[in-house]
GROMACS .gro file of C-alpha atoms in nm:
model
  164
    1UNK     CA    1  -2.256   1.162  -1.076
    2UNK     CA    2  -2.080   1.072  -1.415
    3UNK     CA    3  -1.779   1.239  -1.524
    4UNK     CA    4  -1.766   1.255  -1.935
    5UNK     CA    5  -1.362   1.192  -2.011
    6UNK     CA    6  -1.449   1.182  -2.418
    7UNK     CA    7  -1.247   0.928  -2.610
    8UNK     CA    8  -0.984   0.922  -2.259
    9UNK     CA    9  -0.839   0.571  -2.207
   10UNK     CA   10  -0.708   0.690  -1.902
   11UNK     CA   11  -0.853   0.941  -1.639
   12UNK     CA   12  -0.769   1.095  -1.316
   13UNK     CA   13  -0.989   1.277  -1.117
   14UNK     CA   14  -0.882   1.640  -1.044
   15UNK     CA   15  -0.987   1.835  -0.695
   16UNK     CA   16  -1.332   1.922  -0.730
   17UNK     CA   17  -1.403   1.550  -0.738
   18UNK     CA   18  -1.183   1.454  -0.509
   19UNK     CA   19  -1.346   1.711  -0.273
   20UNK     CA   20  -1.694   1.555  -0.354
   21UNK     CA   21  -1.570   1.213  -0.205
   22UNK     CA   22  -1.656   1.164   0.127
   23UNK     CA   23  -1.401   1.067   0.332
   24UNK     CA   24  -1.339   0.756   0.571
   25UNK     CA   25  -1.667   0.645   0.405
   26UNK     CA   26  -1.698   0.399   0.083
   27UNK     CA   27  -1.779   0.542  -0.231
   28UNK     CA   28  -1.888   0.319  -0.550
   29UNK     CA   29  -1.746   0.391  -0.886
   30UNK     CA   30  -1.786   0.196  -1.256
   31UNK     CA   31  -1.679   0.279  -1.629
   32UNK     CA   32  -1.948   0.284  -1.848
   33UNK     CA   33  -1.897   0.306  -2.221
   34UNK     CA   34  -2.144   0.490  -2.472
   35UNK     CA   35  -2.186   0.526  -2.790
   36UNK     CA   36  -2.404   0.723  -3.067
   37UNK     CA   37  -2.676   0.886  -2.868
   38UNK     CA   38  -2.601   0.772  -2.520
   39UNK     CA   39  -2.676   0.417  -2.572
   40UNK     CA   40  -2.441   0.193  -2.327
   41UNK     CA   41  -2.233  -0.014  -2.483
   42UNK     CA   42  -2.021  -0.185  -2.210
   43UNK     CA   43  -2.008  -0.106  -1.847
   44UNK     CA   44  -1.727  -0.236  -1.588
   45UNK     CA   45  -1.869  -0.370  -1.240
   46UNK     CA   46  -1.918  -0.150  -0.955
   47UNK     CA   47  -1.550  -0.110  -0.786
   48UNK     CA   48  -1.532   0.067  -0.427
   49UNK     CA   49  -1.266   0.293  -0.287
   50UNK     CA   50  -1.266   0.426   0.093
   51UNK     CA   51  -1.062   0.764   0.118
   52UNK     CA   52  -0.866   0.769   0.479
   53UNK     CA   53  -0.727   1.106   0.567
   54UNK     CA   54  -0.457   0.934   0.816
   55UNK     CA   55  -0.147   0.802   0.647
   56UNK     CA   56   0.124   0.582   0.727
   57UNK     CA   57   0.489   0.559   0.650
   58UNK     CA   58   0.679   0.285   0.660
   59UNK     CA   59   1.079   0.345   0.691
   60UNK     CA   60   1.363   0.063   0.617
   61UNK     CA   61   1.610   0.138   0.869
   62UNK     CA   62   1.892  -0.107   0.750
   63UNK     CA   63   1.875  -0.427   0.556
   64UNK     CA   64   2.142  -0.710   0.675
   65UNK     CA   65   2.252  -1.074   0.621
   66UNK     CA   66   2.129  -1.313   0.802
   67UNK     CA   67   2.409  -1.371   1.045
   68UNK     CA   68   2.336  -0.923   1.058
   69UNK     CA   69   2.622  -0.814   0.869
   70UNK     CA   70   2.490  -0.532   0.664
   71UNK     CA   71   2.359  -0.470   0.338
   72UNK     CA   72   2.370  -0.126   0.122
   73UNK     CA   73   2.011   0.067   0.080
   74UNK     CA   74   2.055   0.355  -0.210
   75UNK     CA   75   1.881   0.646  -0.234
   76UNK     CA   76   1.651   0.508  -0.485
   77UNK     CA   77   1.563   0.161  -0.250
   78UNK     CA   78   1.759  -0.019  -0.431
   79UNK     CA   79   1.951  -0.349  -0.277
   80UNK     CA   80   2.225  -0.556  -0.450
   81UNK     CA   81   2.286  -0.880  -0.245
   82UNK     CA   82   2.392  -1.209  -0.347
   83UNK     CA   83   2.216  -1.348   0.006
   84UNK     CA   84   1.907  -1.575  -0.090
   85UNK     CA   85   1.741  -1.409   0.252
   86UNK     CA   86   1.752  -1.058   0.359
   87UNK     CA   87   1.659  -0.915   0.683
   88UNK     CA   88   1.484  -0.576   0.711
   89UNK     CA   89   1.455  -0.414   1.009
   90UNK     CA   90   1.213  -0.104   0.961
   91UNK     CA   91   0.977   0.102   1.152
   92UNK     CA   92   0.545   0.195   1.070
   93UNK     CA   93   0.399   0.505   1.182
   94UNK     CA   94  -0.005   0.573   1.130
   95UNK     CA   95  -0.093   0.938   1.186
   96UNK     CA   96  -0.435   0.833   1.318
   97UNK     CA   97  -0.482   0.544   1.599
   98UNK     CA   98  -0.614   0.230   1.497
   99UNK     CA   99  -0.725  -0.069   1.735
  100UNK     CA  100  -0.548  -0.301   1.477
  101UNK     CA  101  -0.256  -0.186   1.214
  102UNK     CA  102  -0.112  -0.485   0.958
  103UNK     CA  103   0.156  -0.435   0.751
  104UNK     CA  104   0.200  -0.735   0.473
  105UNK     CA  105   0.537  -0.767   0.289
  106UNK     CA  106   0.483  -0.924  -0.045
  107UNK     CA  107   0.784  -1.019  -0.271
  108UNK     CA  108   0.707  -1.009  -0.661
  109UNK     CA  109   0.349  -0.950  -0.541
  110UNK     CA  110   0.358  -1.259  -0.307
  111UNK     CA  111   0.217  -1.240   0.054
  112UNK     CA  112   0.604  -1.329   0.225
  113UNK     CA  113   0.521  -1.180   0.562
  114UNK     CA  114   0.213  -0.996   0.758
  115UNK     CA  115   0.276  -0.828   1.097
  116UNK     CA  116   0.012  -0.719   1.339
  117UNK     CA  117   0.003  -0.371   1.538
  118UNK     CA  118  -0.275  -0.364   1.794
  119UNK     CA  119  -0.400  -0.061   2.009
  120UNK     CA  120  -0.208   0.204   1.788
  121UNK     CA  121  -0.171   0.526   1.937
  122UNK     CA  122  -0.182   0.883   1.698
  123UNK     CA  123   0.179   0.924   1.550
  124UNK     CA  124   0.295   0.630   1.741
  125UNK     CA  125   0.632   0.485   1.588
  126UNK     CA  126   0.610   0.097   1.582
  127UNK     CA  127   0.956  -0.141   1.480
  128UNK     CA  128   0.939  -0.451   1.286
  129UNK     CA  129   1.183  -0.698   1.154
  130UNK     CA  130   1.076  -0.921   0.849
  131UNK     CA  131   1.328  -1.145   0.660
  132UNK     CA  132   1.245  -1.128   0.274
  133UNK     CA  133   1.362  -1.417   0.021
  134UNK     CA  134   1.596  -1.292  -0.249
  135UNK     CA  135   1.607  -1.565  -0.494
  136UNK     CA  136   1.546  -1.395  -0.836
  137UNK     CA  137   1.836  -1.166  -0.994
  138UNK     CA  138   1.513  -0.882  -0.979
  139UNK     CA  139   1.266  -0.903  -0.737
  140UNK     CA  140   1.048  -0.575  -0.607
  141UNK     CA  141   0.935  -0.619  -0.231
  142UNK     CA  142   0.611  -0.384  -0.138
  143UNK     CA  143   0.515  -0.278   0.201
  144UNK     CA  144   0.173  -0.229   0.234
  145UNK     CA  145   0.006  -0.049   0.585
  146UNK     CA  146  -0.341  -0.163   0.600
  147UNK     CA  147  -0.572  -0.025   0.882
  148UNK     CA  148  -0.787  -0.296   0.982
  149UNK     CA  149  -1.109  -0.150   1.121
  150UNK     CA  150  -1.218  -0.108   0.813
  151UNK     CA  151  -1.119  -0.399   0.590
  152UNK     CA  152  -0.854  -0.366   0.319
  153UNK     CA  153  -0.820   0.024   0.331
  154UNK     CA  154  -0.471   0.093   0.258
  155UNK     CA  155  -0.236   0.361   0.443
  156UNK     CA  156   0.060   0.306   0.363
  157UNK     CA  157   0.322   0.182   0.090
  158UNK     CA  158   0.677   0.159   0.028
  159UNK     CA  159   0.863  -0.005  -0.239
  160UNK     CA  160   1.206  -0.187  -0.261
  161UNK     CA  161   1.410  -0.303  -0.562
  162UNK     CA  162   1.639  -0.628  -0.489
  163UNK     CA  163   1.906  -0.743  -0.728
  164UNK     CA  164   2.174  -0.996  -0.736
   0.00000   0.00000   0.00000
């Protein structure tokens, strides 16, 4: 089914198509451009998205040195360090169950770190520990909860601003 946005460089789906969306199935989506009676002018390539209904949330606990002296989390997730590593010690939960769970750390959008979860209960708390480089004055670290029976479909994310 095509949506018509008009003259929209942006668009975001409201309920009713959301509700059309199957969920924990993939659904195919493009952008097609038209002009002056209908004719296509451009169209993007087919992109996918799988809705999952189960979330995950992914809590920093504390952040220390190395040698486990800590380090101050704001509000905000904001860190200010001098350190060039940081540990993070953190906790996942997935309110479905999952026979694998991964959660990848990236660092300025770099793969740092990627931990496995297998047999994952419902609501089951898991605890991790990941050290993260700090080498920039500004870096952003992501935490991203992937369930891995289906591939790539993300859960989870949480966001953390470092600073020197």
């Amino acid at each position: 089914r095509w949506t018509n946005t008009g003259g929209k460089l942006s668009y975001t789906p409201g309920p009713f198509t959301w509700k059309q969306i199957k969920r924990n199935r993939w659904t195919y989506w493009r952008v097609r451009a038209l002009g002056a009676g209908n004719t296509v002018l451009a169209e993007s390539d087919i992109h996918d998205i799988k809705v999952v209904i189960a979330t995950a949330t992914v809590k920093v606990d504390k952040v220390t040195k190395l040698n486990g002296n800590p380090v101050k989390v704001t509000n905000t997730g904001t860190i200010t360090s001098t350190e060039e590593d940081l540990l993070v010690h953190g906790s996942v939960q997935y309110m479905g169950k999952s026979k694998y769970m991964v959660l990848r750390v990236y660092v300025n959008n770099e793969l740092t770190d990627q931990l496995l979860f297998r047999n994952v209960k419902k609501k089951e708390t898991r605890y991790f520990q990941t050290s993260i480089p700090h080498k920039n004055t500004k870096s952003t670290v992501r935490f991203q909860v992937l369930k891995t029976s289906s591939p790539a479909v993300i859960v989870g994310i949480k966001t953390l601003t470092l600073k020197k």
